[in-house]
PDB file of C-alpha atoms in Angstrom:
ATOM      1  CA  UNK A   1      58.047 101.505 142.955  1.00 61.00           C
ATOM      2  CA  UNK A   2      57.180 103.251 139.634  1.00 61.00           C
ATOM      3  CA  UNK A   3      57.366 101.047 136.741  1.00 65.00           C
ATOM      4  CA  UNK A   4      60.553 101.624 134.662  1.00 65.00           C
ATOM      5  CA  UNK A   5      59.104 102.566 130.896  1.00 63.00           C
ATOM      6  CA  UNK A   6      60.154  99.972 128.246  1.00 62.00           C
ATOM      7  CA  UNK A   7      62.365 100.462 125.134  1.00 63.00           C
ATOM      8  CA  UNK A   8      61.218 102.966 122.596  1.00 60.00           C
ATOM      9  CA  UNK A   9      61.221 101.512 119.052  1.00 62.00           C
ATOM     10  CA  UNK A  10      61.731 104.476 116.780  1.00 68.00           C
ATOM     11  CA  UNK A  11      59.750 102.545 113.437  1.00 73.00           C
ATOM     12  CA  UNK A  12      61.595 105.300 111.465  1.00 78.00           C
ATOM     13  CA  UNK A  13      60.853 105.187 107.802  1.00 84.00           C
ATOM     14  CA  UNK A  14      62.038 105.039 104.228  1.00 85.00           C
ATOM     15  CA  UNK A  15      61.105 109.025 104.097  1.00 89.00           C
ATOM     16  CA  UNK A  16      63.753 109.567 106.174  1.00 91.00           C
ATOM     17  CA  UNK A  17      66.564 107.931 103.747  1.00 94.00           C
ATOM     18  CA  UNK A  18      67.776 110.334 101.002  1.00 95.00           C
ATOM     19  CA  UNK A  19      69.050 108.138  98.066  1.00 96.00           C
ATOM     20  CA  UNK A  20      71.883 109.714  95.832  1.00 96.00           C
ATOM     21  CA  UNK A  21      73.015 107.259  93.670  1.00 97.00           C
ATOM     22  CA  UNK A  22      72.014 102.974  93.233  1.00 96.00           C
ATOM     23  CA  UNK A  23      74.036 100.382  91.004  1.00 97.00           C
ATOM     24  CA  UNK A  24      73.773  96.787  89.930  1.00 96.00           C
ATOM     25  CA  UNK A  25      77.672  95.573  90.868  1.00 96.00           C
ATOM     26  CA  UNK A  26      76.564  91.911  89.613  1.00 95.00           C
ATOM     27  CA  UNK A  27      73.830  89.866  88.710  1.00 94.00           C
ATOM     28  CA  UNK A  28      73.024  86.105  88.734  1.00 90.00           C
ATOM     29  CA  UNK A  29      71.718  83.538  90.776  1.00 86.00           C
ATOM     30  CA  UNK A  30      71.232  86.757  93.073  1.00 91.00           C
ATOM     31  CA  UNK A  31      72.215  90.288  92.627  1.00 96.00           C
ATOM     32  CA  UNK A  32      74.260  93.085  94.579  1.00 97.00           C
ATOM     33  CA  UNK A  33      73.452  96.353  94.769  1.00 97.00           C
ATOM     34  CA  UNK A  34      75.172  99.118  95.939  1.00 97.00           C
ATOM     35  CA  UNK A  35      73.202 102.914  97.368  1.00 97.00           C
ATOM     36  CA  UNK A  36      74.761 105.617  98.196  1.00 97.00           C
ATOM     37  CA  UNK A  37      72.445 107.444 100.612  1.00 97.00           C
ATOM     38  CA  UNK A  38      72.371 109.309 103.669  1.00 96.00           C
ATOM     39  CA  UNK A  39      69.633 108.987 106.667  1.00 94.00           C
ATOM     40  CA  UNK A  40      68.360 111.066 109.626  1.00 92.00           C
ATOM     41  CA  UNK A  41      70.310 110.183 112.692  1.00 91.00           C
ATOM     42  CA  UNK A  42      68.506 109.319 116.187  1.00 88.00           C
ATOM     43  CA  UNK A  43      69.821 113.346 117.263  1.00 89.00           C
ATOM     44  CA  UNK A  44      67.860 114.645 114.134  1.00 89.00           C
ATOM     45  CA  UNK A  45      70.487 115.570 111.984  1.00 93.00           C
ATOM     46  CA  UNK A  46      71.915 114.604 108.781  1.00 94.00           C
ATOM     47  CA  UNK A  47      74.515 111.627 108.248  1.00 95.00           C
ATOM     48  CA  UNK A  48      77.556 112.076 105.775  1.00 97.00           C
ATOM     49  CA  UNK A  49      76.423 110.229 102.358  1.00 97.00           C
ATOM     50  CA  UNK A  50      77.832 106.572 102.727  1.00 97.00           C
ATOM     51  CA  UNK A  51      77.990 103.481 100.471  1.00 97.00           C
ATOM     52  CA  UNK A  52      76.142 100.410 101.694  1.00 96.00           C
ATOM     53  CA  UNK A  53      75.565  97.175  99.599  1.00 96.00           C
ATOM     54  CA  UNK A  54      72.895  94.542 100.135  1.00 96.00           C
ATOM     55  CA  UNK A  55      72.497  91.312  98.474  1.00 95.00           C
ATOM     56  CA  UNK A  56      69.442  91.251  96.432  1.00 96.00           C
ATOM     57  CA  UNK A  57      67.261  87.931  96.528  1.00 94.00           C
ATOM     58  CA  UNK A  58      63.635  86.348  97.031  1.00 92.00           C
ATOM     59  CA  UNK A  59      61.985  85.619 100.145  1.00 97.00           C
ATOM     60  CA  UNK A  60      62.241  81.610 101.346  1.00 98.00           C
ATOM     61  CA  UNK A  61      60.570  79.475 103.427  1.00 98.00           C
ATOM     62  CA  UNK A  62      62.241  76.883 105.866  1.00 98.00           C
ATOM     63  CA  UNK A  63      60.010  73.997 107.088  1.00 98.00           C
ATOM     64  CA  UNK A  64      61.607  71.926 110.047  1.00 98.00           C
ATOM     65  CA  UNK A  65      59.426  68.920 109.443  1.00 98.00           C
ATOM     66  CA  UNK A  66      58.428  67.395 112.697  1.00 98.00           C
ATOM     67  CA  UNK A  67      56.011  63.825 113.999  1.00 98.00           C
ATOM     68  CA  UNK A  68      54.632  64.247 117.309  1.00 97.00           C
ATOM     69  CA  UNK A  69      53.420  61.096 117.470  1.00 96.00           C
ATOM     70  CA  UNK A  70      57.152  59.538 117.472  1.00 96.00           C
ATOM     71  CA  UNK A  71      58.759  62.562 118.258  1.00 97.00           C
ATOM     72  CA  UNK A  72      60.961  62.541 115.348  1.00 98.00           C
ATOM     73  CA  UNK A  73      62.947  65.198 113.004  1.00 98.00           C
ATOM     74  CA  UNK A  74      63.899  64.972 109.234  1.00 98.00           C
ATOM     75  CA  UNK A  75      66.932  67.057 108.413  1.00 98.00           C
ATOM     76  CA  UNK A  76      68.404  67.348 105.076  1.00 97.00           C
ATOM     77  CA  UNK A  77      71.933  67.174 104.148  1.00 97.00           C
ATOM     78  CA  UNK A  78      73.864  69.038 100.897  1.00 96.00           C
ATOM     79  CA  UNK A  79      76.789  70.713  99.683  1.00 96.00           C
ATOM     80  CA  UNK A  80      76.600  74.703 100.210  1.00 94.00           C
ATOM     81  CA  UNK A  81      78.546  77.065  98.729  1.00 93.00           C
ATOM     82  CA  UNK A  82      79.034  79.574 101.468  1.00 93.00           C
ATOM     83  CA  UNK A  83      81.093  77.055 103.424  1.00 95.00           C
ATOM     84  CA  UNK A  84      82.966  75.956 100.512  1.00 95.00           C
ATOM     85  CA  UNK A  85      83.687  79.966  99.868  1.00 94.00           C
ATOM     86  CA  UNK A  86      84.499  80.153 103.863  1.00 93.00           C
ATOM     87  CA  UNK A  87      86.925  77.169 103.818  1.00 94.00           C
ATOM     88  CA  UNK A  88      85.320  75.350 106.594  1.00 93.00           C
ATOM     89  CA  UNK A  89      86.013  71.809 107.329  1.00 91.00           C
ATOM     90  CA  UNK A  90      82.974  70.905 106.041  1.00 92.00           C
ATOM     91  CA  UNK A  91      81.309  72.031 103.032  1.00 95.00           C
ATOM     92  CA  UNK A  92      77.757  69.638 103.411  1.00 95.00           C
ATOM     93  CA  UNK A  93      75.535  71.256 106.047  1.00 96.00           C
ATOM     94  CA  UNK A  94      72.429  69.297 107.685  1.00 97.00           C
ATOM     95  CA  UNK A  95      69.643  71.768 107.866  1.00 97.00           C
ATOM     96  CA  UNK A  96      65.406  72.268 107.891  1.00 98.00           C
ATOM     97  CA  UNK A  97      64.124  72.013 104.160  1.00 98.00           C
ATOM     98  CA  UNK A  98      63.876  75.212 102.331  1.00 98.00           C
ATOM     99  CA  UNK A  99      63.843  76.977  99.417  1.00 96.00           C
ATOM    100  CA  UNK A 100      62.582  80.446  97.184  1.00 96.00           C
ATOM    101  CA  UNK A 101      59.201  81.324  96.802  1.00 97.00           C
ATOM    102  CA  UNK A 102      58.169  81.485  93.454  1.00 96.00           C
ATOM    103  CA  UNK A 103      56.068  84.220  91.698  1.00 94.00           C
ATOM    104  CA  UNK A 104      52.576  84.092  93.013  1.00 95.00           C
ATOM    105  CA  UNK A 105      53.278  81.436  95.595  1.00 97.00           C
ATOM    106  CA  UNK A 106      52.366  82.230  99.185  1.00 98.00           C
ATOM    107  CA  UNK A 107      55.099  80.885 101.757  1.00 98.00           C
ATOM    108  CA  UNK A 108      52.602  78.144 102.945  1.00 98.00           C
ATOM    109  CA  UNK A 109      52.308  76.896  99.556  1.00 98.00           C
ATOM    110  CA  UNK A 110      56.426  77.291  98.774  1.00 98.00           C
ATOM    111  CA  UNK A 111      56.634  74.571 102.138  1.00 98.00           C
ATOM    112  CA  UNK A 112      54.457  72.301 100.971  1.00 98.00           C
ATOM    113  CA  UNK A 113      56.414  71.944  97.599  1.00 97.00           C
ATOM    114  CA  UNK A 114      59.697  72.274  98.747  1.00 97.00           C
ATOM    115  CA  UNK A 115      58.950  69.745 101.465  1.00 98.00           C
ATOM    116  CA  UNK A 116      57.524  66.898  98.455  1.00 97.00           C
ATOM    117  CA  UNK A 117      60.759  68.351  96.367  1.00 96.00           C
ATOM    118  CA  UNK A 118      63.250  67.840  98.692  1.00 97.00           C
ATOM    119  CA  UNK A 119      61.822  65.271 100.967  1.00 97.00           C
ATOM    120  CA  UNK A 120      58.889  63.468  99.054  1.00 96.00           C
ATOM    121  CA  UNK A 121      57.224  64.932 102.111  1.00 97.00           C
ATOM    122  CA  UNK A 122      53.483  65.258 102.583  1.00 97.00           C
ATOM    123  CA  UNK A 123      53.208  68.085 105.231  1.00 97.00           C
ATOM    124  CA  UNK A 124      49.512  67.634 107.289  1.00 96.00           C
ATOM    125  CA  UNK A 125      50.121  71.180 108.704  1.00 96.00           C
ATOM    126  CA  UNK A 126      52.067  74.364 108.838  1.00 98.00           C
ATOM    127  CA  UNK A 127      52.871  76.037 112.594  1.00 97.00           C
ATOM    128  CA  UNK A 128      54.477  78.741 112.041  1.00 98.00           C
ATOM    129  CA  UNK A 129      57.865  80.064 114.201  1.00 98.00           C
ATOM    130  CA  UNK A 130      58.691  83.449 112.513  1.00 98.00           C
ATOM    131  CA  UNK A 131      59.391  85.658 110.060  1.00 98.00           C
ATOM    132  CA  UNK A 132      62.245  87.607 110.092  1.00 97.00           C
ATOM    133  CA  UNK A 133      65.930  88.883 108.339  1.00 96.00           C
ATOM    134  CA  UNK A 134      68.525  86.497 108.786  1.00 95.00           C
ATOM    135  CA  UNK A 135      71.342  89.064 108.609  1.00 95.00           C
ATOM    136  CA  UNK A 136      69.370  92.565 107.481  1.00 95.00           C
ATOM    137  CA  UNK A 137      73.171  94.241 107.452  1.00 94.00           C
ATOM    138  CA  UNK A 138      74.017  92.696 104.162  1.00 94.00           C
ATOM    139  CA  UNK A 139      71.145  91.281 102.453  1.00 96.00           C
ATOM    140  CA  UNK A 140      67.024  91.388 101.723  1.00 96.00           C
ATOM    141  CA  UNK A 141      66.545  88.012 102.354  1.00 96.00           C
ATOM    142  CA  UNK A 142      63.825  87.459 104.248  1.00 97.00           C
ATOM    143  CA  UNK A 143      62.596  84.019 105.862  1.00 98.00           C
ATOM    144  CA  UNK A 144      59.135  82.545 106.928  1.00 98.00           C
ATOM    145  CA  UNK A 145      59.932  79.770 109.051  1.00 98.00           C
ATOM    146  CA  UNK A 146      57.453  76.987 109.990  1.00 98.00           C
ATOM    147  CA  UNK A 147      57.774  73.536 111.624  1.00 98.00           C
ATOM    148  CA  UNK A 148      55.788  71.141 109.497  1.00 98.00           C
ATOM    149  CA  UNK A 149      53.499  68.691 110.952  1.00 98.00           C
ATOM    150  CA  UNK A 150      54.291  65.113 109.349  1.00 97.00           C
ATOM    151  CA  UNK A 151      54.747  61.181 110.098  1.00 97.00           C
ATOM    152  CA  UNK A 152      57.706  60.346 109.581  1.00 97.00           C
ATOM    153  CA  UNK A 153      59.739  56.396 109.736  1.00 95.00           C
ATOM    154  CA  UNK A 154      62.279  55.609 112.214  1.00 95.00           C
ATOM    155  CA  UNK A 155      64.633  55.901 109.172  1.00 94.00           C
ATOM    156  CA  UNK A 156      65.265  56.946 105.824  1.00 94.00           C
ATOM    157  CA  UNK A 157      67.889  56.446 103.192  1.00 91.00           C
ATOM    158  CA  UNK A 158      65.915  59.037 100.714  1.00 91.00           C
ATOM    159  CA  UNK A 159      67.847  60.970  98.099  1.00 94.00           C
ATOM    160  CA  UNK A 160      65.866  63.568  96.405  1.00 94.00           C
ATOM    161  CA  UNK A 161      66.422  66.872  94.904  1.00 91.00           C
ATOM    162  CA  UNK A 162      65.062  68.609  91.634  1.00 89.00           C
ATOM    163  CA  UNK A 163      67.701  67.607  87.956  1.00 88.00           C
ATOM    164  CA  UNK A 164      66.865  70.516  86.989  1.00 88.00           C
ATOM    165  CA  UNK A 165      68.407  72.155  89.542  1.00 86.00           C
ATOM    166  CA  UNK A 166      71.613  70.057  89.905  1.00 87.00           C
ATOM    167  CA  UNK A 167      70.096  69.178  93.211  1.00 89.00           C
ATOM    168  CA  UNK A 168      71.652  66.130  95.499  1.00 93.00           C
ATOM    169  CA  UNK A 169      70.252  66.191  98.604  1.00 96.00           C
ATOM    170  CA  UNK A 170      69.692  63.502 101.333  1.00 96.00           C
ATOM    171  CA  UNK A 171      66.912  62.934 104.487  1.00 97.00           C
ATOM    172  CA  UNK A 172      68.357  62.139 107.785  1.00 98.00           C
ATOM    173  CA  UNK A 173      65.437  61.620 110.820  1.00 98.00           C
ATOM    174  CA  UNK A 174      66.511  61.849 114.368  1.00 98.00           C
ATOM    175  CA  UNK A 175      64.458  61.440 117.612  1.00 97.00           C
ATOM    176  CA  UNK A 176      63.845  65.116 119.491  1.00 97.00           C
ATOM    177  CA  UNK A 177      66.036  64.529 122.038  1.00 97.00           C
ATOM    178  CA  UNK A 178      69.074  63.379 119.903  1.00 97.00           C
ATOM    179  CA  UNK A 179      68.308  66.380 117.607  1.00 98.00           C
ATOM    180  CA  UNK A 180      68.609  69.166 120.422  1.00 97.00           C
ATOM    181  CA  UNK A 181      71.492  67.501 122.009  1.00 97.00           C
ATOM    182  CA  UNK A 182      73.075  67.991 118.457  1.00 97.00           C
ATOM    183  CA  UNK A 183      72.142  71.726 118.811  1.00 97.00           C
ATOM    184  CA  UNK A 184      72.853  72.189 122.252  1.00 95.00           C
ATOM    185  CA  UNK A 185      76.464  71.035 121.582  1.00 96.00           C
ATOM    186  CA  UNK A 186      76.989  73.113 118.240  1.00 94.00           C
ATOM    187  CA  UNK A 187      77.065  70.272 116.272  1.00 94.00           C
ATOM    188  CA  UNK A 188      73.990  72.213 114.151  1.00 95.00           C
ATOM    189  CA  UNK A 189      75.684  75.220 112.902  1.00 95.00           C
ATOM    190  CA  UNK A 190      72.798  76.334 110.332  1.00 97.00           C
ATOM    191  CA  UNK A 191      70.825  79.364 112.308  1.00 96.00           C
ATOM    192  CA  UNK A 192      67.241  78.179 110.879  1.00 97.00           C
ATOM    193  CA  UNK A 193      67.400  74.764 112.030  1.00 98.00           C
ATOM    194  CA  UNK A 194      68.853  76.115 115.692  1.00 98.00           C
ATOM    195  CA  UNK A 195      65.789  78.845 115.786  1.00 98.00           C
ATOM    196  CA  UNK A 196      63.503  75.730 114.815  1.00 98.00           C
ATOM    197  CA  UNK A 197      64.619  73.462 117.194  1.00 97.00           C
ATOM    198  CA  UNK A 198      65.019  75.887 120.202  1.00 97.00           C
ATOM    199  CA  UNK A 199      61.390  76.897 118.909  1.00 98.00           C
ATOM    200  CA  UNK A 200      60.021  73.566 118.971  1.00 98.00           C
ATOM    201  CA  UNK A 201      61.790  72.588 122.597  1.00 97.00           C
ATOM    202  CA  UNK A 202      59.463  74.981 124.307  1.00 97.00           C
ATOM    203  CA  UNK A 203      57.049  73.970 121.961  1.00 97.00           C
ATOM    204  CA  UNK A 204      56.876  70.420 122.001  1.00 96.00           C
ATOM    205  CA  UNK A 205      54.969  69.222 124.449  1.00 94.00           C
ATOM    206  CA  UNK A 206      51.888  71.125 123.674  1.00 94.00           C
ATOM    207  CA  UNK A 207      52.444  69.680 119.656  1.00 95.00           C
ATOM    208  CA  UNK A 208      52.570  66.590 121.383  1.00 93.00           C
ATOM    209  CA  UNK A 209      49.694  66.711 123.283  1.00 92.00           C
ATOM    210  CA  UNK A 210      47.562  68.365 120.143  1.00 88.00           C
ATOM    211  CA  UNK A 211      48.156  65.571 117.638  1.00 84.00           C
ATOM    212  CA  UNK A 212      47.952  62.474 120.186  1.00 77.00           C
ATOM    213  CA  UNK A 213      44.293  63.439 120.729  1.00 64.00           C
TER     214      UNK A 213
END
């Protein structure tokens, strides 16, 4: 039988977005912007001239740090806003470590400081997962995601977090196993540390075998 082609990726381009009109609507921690613009459509033509917003903010990295040796996770747990905005039951989340890159920082050396900052991690290596837009409808954020090669104890009752930054944040380590059952049940509800964890299950094994030799 004659093989079905694949999916055509159209790659279209900023030259085919006609910009009208851009605003600041606020600016802090983050900004908003709002464009009014109109693009080609898939048929060729023209759209109407809509209003889209995007939130406006640095790239991060996330570092899920991880010991092969003792097959062991560190999460850290703090208060986040966007829960506290949503109402949820909970407004502390337990996710990877992770932070903004600063000016002139390259995202391998943003994990490695964020990982001390956070953590009082030492990270031996970077593996890297992906890079990608964790919701590109809304907002420029863009994340390079690694899992972070480290030993870790059985336990820690480590509270860290930069003053200056009204940081409080604490280290939780969990064997693999207990970890991805946490996941697996939705007991994980932060996408990065899901993506990491689902990244390292298929992944593990071969870590494993890397850093025991």
């Amino acid at each position: 039988m004659p093989k079905k082609p694949g999916p055509i990726i159209s790659n279209l381009g900023s030259e085919l977005v006609a910009l009208k009109k851009s605003r600041t609507v606020y600016n802090g921690f983050f900004s908003v912007k709002e464009f009014d613009l109109s693009f080609t459509k898939f048929d060729g033509s023209k759209s109407e001239v809509v209003t889209r917003s995007a939130l406006i903010s640095k790239d991060a990295v996330i570092v899920l740090p991880y010991d092969p040796l003792n097959d062991r996770v560190l999460l850290v747990e703090q208060f986040r806003a966007g829960p506290y905005a949503r109402q949820d039951k909970t407004h502390w989340c337990l996710e990877p470590i992770a932070g903004l890159i600063d000016c002139g920082e390259t995202p391998e050396e943003a994990a490695l400081r964020e990982a001390n900052e956070e953590a009082c991690l030492k990270l031996l290596r970077l593996e890297l997962v992906a890079r990608s837009y964790p919701s590109p409808g809304i907002s420029t954020e863009f994340f390079h995601q690694y899992i972070g090669i480290t030993p870790l104890p059985e336990t820690t009752d480590l509270i860290a977090g930069l003053k200056s930054e009204s940081e409080d944040i604490r280290s939780h380590i969990f064997c693999f196993t207990e970890f991805l059952e946490m996941v697996n049940k939705g007991k994980i509800n932060v996408g990065p540390a899901i993506l990491l964890g689902l990244w390292l299950s298929n992944n593990r094994e071969r870590l494993k075998a890397l850093y025991h030799n």
